[in-house]
Short mmCIF file of C-alpha atoms and ligand atoms in Angstrom, two decimals:
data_model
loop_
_atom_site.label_atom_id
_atom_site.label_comp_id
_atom_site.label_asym_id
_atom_site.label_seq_id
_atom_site.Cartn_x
_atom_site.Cartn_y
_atom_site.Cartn_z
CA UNK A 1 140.14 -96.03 44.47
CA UNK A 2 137.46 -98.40 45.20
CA UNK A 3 138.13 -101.67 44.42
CA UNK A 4 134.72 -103.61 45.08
CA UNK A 5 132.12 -104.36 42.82
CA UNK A 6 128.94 -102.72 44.12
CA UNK A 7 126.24 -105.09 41.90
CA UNK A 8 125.32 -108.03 43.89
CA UNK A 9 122.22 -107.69 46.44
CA UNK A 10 123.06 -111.18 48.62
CA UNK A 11 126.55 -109.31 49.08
CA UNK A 12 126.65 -109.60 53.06
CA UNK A 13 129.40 -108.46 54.58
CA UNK A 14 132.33 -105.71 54.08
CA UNK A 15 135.35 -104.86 55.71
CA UNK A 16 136.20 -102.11 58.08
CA UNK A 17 138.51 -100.68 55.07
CA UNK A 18 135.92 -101.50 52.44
CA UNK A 19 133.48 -99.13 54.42
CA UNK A 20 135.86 -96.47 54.94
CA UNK A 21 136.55 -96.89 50.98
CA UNK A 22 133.07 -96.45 49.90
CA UNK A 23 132.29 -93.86 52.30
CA UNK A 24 135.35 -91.87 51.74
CA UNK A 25 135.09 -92.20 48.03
CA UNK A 26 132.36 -90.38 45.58
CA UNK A 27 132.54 -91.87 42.04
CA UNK A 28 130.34 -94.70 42.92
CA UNK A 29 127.46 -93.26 44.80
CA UNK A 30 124.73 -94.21 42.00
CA UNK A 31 125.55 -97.63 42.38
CA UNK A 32 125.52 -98.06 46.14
CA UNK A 33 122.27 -95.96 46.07
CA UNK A 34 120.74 -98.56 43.14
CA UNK A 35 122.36 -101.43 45.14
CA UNK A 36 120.78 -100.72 48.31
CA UNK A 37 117.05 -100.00 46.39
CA UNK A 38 117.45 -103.33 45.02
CA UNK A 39 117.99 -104.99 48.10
CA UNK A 40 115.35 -102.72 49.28
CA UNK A 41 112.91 -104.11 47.05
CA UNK A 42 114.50 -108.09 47.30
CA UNK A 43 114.30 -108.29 51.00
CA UNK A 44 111.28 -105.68 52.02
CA UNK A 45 109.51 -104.84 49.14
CA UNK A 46 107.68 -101.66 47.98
CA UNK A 47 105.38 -101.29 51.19
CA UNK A 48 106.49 -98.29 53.44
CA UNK A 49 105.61 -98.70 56.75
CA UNK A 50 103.99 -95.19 58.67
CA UNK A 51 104.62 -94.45 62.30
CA UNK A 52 102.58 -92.01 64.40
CA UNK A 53 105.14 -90.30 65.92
CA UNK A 54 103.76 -88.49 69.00
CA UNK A 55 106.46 -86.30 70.41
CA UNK A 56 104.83 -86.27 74.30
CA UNK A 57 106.90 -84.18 76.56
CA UNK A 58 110.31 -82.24 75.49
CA UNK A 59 111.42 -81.55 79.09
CA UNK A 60 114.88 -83.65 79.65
CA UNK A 61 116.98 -84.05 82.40
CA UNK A 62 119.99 -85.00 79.85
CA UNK A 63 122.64 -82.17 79.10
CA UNK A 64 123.44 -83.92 75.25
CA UNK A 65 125.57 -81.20 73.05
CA UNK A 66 123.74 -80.97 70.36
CA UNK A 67 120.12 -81.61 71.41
CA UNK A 68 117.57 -78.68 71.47
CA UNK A 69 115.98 -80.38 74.47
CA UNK A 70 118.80 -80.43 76.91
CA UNK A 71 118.21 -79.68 80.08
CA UNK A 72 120.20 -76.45 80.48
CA UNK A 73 118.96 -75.02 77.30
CA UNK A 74 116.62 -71.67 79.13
CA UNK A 75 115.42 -70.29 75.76
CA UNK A 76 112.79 -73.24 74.71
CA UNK A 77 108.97 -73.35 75.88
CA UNK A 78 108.30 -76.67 77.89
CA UNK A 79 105.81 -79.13 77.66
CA UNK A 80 104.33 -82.52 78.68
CA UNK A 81 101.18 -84.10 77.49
CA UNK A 82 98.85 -85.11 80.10
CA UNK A 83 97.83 -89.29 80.00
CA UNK A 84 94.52 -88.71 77.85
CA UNK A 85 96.07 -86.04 75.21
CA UNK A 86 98.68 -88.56 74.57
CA UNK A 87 95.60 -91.55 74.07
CA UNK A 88 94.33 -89.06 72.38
CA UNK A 89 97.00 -88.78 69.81
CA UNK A 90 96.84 -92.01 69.51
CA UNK A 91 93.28 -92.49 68.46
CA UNK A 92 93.06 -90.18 66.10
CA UNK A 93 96.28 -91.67 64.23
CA UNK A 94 95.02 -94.98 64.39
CA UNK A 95 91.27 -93.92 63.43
CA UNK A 96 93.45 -92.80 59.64
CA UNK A 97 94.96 -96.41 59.22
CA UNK A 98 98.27 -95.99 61.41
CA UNK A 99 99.20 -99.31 62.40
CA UNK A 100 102.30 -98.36 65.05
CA UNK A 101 102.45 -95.36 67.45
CA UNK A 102 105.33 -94.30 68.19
CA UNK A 103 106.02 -92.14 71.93
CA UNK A 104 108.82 -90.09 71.92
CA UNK A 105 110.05 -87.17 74.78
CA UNK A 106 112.95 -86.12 76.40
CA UNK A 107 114.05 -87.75 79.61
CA UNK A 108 110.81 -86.82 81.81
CA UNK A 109 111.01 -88.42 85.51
CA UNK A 110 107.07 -87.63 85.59
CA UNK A 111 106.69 -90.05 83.29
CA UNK A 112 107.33 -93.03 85.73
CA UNK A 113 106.97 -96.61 84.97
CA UNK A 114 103.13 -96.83 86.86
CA UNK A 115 102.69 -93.60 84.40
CA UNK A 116 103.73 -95.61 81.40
CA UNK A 117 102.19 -98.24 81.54
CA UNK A 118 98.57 -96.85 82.14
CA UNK A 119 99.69 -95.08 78.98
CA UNK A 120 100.95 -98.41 77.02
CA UNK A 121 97.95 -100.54 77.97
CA UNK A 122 95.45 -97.75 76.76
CA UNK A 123 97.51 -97.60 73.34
CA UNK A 124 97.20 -101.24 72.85
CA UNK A 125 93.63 -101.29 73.47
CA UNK A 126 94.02 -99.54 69.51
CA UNK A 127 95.20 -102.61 67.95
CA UNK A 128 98.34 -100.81 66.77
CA UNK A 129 101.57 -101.75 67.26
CA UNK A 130 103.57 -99.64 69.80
CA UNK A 131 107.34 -98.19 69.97
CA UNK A 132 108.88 -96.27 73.07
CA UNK A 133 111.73 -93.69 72.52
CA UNK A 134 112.09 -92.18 75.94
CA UNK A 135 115.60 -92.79 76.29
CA UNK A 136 117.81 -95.46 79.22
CA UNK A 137 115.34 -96.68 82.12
CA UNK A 138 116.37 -99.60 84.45
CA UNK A 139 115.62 -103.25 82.98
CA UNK A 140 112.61 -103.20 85.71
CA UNK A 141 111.46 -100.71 83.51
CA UNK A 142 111.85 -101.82 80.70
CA UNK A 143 110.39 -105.27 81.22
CA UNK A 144 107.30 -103.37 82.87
CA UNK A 145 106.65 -101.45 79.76
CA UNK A 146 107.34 -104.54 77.87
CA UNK A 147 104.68 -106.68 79.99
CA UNK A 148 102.16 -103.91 79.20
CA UNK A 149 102.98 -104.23 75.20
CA UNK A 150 105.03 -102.31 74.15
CA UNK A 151 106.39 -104.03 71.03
CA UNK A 152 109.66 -102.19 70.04
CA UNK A 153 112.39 -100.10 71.61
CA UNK A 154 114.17 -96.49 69.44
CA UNK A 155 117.57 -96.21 71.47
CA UNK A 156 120.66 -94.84 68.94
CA UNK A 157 124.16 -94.95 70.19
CA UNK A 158 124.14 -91.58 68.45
CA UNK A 159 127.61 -92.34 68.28
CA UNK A 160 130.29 -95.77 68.83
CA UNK A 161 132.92 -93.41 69.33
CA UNK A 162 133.16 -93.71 73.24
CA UNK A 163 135.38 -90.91 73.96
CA UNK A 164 133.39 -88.67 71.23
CA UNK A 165 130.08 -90.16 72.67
CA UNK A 166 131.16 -89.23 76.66
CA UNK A 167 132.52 -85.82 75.17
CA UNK A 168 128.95 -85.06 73.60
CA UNK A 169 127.02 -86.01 76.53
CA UNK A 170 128.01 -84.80 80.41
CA UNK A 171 127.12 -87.15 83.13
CA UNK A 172 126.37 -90.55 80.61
CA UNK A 173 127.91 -93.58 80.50
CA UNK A 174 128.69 -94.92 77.34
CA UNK A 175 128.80 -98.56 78.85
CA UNK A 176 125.27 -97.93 80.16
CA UNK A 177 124.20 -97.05 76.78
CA UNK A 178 125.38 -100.47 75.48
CA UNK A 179 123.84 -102.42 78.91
CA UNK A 180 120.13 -100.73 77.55
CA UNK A 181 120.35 -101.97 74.03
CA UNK A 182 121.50 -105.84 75.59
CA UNK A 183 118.08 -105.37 77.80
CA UNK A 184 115.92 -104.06 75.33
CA UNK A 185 117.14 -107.62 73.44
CA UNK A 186 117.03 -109.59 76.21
CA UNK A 187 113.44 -108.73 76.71
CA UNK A 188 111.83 -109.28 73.06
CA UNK A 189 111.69 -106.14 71.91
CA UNK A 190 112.28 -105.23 68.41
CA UNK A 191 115.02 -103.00 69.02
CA UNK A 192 116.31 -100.27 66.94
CA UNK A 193 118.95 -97.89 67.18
CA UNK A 194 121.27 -95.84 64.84
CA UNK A 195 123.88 -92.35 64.80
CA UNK A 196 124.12 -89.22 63.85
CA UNK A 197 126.28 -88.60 61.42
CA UNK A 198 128.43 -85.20 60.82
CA UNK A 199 128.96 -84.69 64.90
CA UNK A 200 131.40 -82.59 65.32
CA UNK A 201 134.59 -84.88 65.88
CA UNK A 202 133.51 -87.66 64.31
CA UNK A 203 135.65 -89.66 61.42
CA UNK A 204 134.64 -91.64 58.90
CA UNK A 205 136.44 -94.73 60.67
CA UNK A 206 134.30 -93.95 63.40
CA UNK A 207 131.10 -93.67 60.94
CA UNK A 208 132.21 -97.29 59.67
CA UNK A 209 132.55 -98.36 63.35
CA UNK A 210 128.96 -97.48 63.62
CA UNK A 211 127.46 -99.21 60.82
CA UNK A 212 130.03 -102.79 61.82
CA UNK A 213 128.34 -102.39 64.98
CA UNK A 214 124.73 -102.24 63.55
CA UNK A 215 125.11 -104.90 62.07
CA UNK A 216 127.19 -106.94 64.76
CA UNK A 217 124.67 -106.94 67.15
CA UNK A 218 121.93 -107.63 64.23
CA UNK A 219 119.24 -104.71 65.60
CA UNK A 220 115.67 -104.63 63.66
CA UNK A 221 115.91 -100.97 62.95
CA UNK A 222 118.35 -98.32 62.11
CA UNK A 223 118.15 -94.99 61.85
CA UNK A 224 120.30 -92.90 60.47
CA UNK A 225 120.72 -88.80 60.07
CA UNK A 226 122.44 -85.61 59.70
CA UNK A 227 123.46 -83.67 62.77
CA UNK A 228 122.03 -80.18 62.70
CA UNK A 229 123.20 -77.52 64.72
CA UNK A 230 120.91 -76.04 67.03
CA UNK A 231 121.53 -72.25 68.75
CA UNK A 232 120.73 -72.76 71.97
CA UNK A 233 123.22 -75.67 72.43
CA UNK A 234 127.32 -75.85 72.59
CA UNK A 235 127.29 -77.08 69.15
CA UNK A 236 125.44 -74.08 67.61
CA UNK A 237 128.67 -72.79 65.75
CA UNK A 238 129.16 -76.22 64.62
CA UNK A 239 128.61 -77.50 60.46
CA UNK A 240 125.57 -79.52 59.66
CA UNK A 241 126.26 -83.40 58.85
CA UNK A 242 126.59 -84.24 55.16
CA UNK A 243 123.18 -84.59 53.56
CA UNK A 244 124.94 -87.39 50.66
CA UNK A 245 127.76 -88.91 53.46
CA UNK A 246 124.15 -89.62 55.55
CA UNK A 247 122.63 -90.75 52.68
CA UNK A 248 125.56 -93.68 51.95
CA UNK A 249 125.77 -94.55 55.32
CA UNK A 250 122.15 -95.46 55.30
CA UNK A 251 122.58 -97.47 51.70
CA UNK A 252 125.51 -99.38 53.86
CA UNK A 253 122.97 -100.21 56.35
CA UNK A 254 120.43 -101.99 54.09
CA UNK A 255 123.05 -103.54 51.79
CA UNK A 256 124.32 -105.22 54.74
CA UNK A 257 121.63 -105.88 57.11
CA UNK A 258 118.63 -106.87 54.27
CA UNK A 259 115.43 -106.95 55.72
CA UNK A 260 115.72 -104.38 58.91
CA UNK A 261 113.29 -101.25 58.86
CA UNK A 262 115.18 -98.30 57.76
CA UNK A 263 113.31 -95.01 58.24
CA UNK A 264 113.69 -92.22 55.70
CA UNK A 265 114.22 -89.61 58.84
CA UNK A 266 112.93 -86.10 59.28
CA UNK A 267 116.83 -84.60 59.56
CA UNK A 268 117.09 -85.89 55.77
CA UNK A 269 113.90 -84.10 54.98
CA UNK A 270 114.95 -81.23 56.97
CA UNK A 271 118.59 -81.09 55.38
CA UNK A 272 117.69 -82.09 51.54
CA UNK A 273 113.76 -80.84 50.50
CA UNK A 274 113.89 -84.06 48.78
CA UNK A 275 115.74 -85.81 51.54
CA UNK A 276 112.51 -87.97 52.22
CA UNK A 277 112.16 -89.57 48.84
CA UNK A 278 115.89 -89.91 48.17
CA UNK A 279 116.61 -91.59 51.49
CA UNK A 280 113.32 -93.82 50.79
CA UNK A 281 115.12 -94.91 47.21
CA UNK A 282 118.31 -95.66 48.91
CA UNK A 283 117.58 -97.97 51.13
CA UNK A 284 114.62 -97.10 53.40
CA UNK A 285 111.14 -98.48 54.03
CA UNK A 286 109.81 -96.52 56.84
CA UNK A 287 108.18 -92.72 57.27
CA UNK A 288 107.10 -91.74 60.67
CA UNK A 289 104.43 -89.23 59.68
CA UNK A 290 104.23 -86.60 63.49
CA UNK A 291 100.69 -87.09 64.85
CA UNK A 292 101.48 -84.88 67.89
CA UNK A 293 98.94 -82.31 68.29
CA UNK A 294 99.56 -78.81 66.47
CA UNK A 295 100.43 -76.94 69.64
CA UNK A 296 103.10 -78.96 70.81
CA UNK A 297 104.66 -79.99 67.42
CA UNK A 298 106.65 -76.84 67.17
CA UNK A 299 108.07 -77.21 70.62
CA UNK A 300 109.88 -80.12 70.05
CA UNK A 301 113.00 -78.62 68.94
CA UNK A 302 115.87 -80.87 69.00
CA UNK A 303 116.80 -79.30 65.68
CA UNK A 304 115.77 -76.44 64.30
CA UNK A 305 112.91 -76.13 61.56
CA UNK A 306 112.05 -79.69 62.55
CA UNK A 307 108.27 -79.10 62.10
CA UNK A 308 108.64 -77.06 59.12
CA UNK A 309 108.26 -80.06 57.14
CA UNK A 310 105.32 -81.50 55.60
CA UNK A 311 105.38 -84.39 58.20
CA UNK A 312 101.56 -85.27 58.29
CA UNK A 313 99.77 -88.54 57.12
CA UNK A 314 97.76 -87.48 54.10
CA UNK A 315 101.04 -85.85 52.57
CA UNK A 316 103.22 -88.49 53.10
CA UNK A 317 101.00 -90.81 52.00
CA UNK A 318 100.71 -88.61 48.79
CA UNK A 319 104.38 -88.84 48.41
CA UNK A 320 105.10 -92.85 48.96
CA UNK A 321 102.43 -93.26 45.84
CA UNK A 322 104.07 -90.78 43.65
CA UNK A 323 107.25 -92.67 43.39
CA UNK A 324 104.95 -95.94 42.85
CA UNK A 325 105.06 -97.19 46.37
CA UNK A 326 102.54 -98.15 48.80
CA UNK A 327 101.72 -97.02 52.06
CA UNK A 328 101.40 -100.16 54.09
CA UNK A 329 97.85 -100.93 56.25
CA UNK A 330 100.29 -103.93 58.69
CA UNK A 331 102.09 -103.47 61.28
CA UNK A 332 105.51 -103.28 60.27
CA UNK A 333 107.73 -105.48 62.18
CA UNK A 334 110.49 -107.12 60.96
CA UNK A 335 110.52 -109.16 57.84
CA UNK A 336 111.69 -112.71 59.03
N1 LIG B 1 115.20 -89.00 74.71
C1 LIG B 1 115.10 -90.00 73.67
C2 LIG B 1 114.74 -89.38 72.32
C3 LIG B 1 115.79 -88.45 71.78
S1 LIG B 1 115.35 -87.50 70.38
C4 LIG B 1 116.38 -90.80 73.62
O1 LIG B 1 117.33 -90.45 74.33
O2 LIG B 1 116.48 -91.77 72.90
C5 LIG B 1 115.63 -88.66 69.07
C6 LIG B 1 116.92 -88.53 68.30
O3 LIG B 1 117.08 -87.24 67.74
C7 LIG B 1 118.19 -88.69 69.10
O4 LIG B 1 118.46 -90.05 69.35
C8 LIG B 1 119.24 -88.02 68.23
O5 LIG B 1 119.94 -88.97 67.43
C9 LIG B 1 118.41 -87.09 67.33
N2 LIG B 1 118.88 -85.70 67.48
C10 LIG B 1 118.97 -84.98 68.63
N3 LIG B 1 119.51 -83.77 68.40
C11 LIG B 1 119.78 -83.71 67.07
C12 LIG B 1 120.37 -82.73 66.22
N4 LIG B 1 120.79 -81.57 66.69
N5 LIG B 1 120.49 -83.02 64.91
C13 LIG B 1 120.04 -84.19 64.41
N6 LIG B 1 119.48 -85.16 65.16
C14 LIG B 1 119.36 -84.93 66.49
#
């Protein structure tokens, strides 16, 4: 039985058991959903923010359980996008309004820090704003990629659980995990992060562990989805995450940490085929439409039927306005 009163938007803080409570328990899940719109709407307003997601290289040296990337996984097609396809990428989002790119890949030791840097400083040249999600680098790195412009960091515990999160990925340090996200704050980025939710493993306490720690360490962006199985990895036998138990963790999120950017992310999409528009009336204000060029976009696989989804600009854009939003022409960063 719950006992709190889910109606207040300046509401700021809940217990670990109050967490567990809401997550654990159904008959309330309209009114966390309206609650975290409302504060939604209070704190961020009806703008969604679009990233160009460019997903550059898929080759990894990490062996992560449940990531169609991994390094030992034989059965996927490789790629890397050479300096100029990447710019490329990148001028032909920002040439249809998109304000931040966003460069993804799998752990790729080609991609050094003299490599990424060329690549950040011809980016910037686009007046967009730029995002790197290319996984833990040493703070030399970091603060190189930073002094070229790079604005914000994507880094997701996946998972506070530390015996869960060493269990789910061979050869990491959980501690070093933590020792990125401090750097990435240390050095002015805006940093986000966020879990997976539905590992196999995981608890709910665990799950409310997750979204404590979001909030303790007060990061600019969360993002939050379902863990699907993919074949060619340890996990394939595994269940899917809960489509609704993501959902609620993500309302949490923006009911306790206000004006962060919450992205409505493709796993929702790819779980619910309304995921995107649920999760972007529960709480999120973000859509990171993939601008990667055709050929590649299949090949990034962490999950599977990942590209299957209507992920470019002009539909999304199409979508935010049907539900009487707007898709946003700034850059995005964090409401202050
Ligand atoms: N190499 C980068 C980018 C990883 S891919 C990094 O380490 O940060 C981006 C995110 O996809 C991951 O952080 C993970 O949370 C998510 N992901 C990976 N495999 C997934 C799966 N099977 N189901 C759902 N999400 C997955």
């Amino acid at each position: 039985m719950l006992v709190i009163t889910l109606s207040k938007t300046h509401l700021t803080m809940f217990s670990k058991k109050e967490i567990i409570d809401i997550l654990s328990d159904n008959s309330q899940n309209e009114e966390l959903f309206r609650l975290a719109d409302k504060t939604r709407v209070k704190y961020v307003g009806d703008e969604v923010y679009l990233r160009g997601l460019i997903e550059f290289s898929n080759i990894c040296k990490c062996t992560c359980h449940y990531c169609g990337l991994r390094f030992e996984n034989k059965a996927i097609e490789r790629y890397r996008l050479s300096a100029d396809e990447i710019i490329d990428c990148a001028k032909k989002a920002a040439s249809k309004g998109i304000k931040t790119i966003v460069l993804q890949s799998g752990e790729d030791i080609h991609f050094t820090k003299e490599v990424m840097c060329k690549i950040i400083t011809e980016i910037k040249k686009l007046n967009t704003a730029l995002t790197l999600s290319i996984g833990e680098r040493t703070f030399d790195d970091y603060k190189a990629f930073k002094d070229a412009g790079a604005d914000r960091y994507l880094l997701r515990i996946e998972t506070t659980d530390k015996s869960l999160y060493e269990r789910l990925h061979p050869g990491m340090d959980f501690y070093n995990r933590l020792k990125c996200l401090k750097n990435l704050k240390k050095l002015g980025y805006e940093t986000g992060s966020g879990s997976l939710v539905g590992l196999p493993g995981q608890s709910i306490e665990s799950l409310a562990d997750d979204i404590l720690f979001f909030k303790e360490n007060d990061f600019d962006m969360i993002g939050v989805g379902p863990f699907l199985p993919h074949p060619s990895t340890p996990l394939k036998d595994a269940s899917h995450g809960d489509f609704t138990l993501s959902l609620k963790v993500m309302a949490l999120i923006r009911i306790l940490m206000k004006n962060i950017n919450i992205p409505a992310t493709t796993a929702m999409e790819t779980l619910h085929r309304n995921g995107r528009i649920l999760a972007l009336q529960s709480g999120a204000n973000v859509v990171m439409p993939n601008v990667t060029k055709a050929d590649y976009k299949e090949k990034y696989e962490i999950y599977p039927d990942k590209s299957a989804n209507n992920n470019d600009i002009d539909t999304i854009k199409e979508k935010i306005i049907s539900i009487g939003r707007i898709a946003s022409k700034d850059f995005g960063f964090r409401k202050k």
